[in-house]
């Protein structure tokens, strides 16, 4: 399987990853649930969170996704991306699922926003001990 196909497979099969933002020149990382359309990632959050403020000040983010916890040889993605905060109804409808009801009143909740992450660079990491492999997209 080529690197691009490996990356797409990881995105299609993985939902939980870490997302880093920068505040005051220091990194902050949190676990997020991601959805993808090709190589574009989406995640829902409240507009009243620190990460939204941080991304509006500095839209660059770093995401790790795909690690299954099996140890050496587990491949995962390292994604450097640019995030956009949006309340686009079409994206909210695309991403909305019942698990979000614990956090939001529904897809019309005024605090619900989507973080849309366009990858600037992506690498497949730790694939059977191989060096990082850049993904062309």
mmCIF file of C-alpha atoms in Angstrom, residues 20-133:
data_model
loop_
_atom_site.group_PDB
_atom_site.id
_atom_site.type_symbol
_atom_site.label_atom_id
_atom_site.label_comp_id
_atom_site.label_asym_id
_atom_site.label_seq_id
_atom_site.Cartn_x
_atom_site.Cartn_y
_atom_site.Cartn_z
ATOM 1 C CA UNK A 20 -2.380 20.916 19.654
ATOM 2 C CA UNK A 21 -2.843 24.676 19.640
ATOM 3 C CA UNK A 22 -0.612 27.492 20.860
ATOM 4 C CA UNK A 23 -1.386 29.938 23.666
ATOM 5 C CA UNK A 24 1.164 32.469 24.825
ATOM 6 C CA UNK A 25 3.869 30.707 22.815
ATOM 7 C CA UNK A 26 3.258 27.378 24.579
ATOM 8 C CA UNK A 27 1.611 24.250 23.137
ATOM 9 C CA UNK A 28 -1.633 22.858 24.518
ATOM 10 C CA UNK A 29 -2.870 19.431 23.447
ATOM 11 C CA UNK A 30 -6.217 17.725 23.926
ATOM 12 C CA UNK A 31 -7.970 14.618 22.648
ATOM 13 C CA UNK A 32 -10.590 15.279 19.994
ATOM 14 C CA UNK A 33 -12.964 13.184 17.907
ATOM 15 C CA UNK A 34 -12.330 13.710 14.205
ATOM 16 C CA UNK A 35 -14.318 13.076 11.050
ATOM 17 C CA UNK A 36 -12.744 13.282 7.631
ATOM 18 C CA UNK A 37 -13.633 13.965 4.035
ATOM 19 C CA UNK A 38 -10.577 12.843 2.123
ATOM 20 C CA UNK A 39 -7.664 14.502 3.892
ATOM 21 C CA UNK A 40 -9.706 17.349 5.410
ATOM 22 C CA UNK A 41 -10.487 16.827 9.101
ATOM 23 C CA UNK A 42 -13.495 18.111 11.043
ATOM 24 C CA UNK A 43 -14.180 18.182 14.759
ATOM 25 C CA UNK A 44 -17.000 19.716 16.774
ATOM 26 C CA UNK A 45 -16.448 21.964 19.766
ATOM 27 C CA UNK A 46 -18.017 24.789 21.725
ATOM 28 C CA UNK A 47 -17.192 28.309 20.597
ATOM 29 C CA UNK A 48 -16.623 29.089 24.290
ATOM 30 C CA UNK A 49 -13.483 26.940 24.591
ATOM 31 C CA UNK A 50 -9.855 28.008 24.866
ATOM 32 C CA UNK A 51 -8.993 26.112 21.682
ATOM 33 C CA UNK A 52 -11.326 28.314 19.624
ATOM 34 C CA UNK A 53 -9.697 31.469 21.005
ATOM 35 C CA UNK A 54 -6.248 29.953 20.426
ATOM 36 C CA UNK A 55 -7.026 28.956 16.824
ATOM 37 C CA UNK A 56 -8.517 32.347 16.033
ATOM 38 C CA UNK A 57 -5.253 33.940 17.245
ATOM 39 C CA UNK A 58 -3.029 31.308 15.559
ATOM 40 C CA UNK A 59 -4.749 28.870 13.165
ATOM 41 C CA UNK A 60 -1.825 26.418 13.019
ATOM 42 C CA UNK A 61 -2.419 23.043 14.615
ATOM 43 C CA UNK A 62 -0.623 19.741 15.013
ATOM 44 C CA UNK A 63 -2.630 16.489 15.099
ATOM 45 C CA UNK A 64 -1.636 12.909 15.884
ATOM 46 C CA UNK A 65 -4.162 10.271 14.860
ATOM 47 C CA UNK A 66 -4.231 6.536 14.228
ATOM 48 C CA UNK A 67 -2.135 5.079 17.023
ATOM 49 C CA UNK A 68 -3.847 1.923 18.283
ATOM 50 C CA UNK A 69 -1.722 1.347 21.384
ATOM 51 C CA UNK A 70 -0.143 -1.871 20.142
ATOM 52 C CA UNK A 71 3.372 -0.476 20.451
ATOM 53 C CA UNK A 72 6.286 -0.528 18.057
ATOM 54 C CA UNK A 73 5.180 -0.790 14.460
ATOM 55 C CA UNK A 74 1.768 0.827 14.983
ATOM 56 C CA UNK A 75 1.459 3.362 12.177
ATOM 57 C CA UNK A 76 -0.166 6.732 12.778
ATOM 58 C CA UNK A 77 -0.346 10.160 11.157
ATOM 59 C CA UNK A 78 1.360 13.355 12.128
ATOM 60 C CA UNK A 79 -0.564 16.253 10.569
ATOM 61 C CA UNK A 80 0.453 19.882 10.449
ATOM 62 C CA UNK A 81 -2.604 21.867 9.461
ATOM 63 C CA UNK A 82 -4.447 25.144 9.364
ATOM 64 C CA UNK A 83 -7.754 25.279 11.222
ATOM 65 C CA UNK A 84 -10.805 27.354 10.456
ATOM 66 C CA UNK A 85 -13.578 27.884 13.009
ATOM 67 C CA UNK A 86 -16.964 27.751 11.277
ATOM 68 C CA UNK A 87 -20.653 27.558 12.146
ATOM 69 C CA UNK A 88 -21.579 26.484 8.599
ATOM 70 C CA UNK A 89 -24.885 24.595 8.903
ATOM 71 C CA UNK A 90 -23.934 22.152 6.152
ATOM 72 C CA UNK A 91 -20.778 21.110 8.004
ATOM 73 C CA UNK A 92 -22.624 20.892 11.316
ATOM 74 C CA UNK A 93 -25.226 18.603 9.722
ATOM 75 C CA UNK A 94 -22.432 16.506 8.160
ATOM 76 C CA UNK A 95 -20.588 16.052 11.475
ATOM 77 C CA UNK A 96 -23.518 15.901 13.927
ATOM 78 C CA UNK A 97 -24.218 12.580 15.652
ATOM 79 C CA UNK A 98 -26.175 11.512 18.734
ATOM 80 C CA UNK A 99 -23.049 11.246 20.895
ATOM 81 C CA UNK A 100 -22.814 15.052 20.756
ATOM 82 C CA UNK A 101 -26.091 15.387 22.689
ATOM 83 C CA UNK A 102 -24.042 15.102 25.895
ATOM 84 C CA UNK A 103 -22.349 18.399 25.017
ATOM 85 C CA UNK A 104 -24.837 20.334 22.897
ATOM 86 C CA UNK A 105 -28.603 20.892 22.862
ATOM 87 C CA UNK A 106 -28.687 19.797 19.227
ATOM 88 C CA UNK A 107 -27.278 20.760 15.847
ATOM 89 C CA UNK A 108 -28.859 24.222 16.259
ATOM 90 C CA UNK A 109 -27.041 24.911 19.554
ATOM 91 C CA UNK A 110 -25.565 28.424 19.160
ATOM 92 C CA UNK A 111 -22.338 27.349 20.912
ATOM 93 C CA UNK A 112 -21.635 24.512 18.442
ATOM 94 C CA UNK A 113 -18.886 25.212 15.926
ATOM 95 C CA UNK A 114 -16.843 23.004 13.633
ATOM 96 C CA UNK A 115 -13.078 23.136 13.377
ATOM 97 C CA UNK A 116 -12.153 22.444 9.762
ATOM 98 C CA UNK A 117 -8.501 21.433 9.414
ATOM 99 C CA UNK A 118 -6.792 21.562 6.034
ATOM 100 C CA UNK A 119 -3.500 19.657 6.146
ATOM 101 C CA UNK A 120 -0.392 21.627 5.199
ATOM 102 C CA UNK A 121 1.862 18.594 5.633
ATOM 103 C CA UNK A 122 1.280 14.996 6.677
ATOM 104 C CA UNK A 123 3.562 12.081 7.512
ATOM 105 C CA UNK A 124 2.965 8.403 8.148
ATOM 106 C CA UNK A 125 4.923 7.599 11.301
ATOM 107 C CA UNK A 126 6.252 4.419 12.911
ATOM 108 C CA UNK A 127 5.226 2.114 10.076
ATOM 109 C CA UNK A 128 7.005 -1.109 11.017
ATOM 110 C CA UNK A 129 10.033 0.872 12.158
ATOM 111 C CA UNK A 130 10.468 2.708 8.834
ATOM 112 C CA UNK A 131 11.460 6.392 8.798
ATOM 113 C CA UNK A 132 8.622 8.956 8.522
ATOM 114 C CA UNK A 133 6.975 8.964 5.088
#
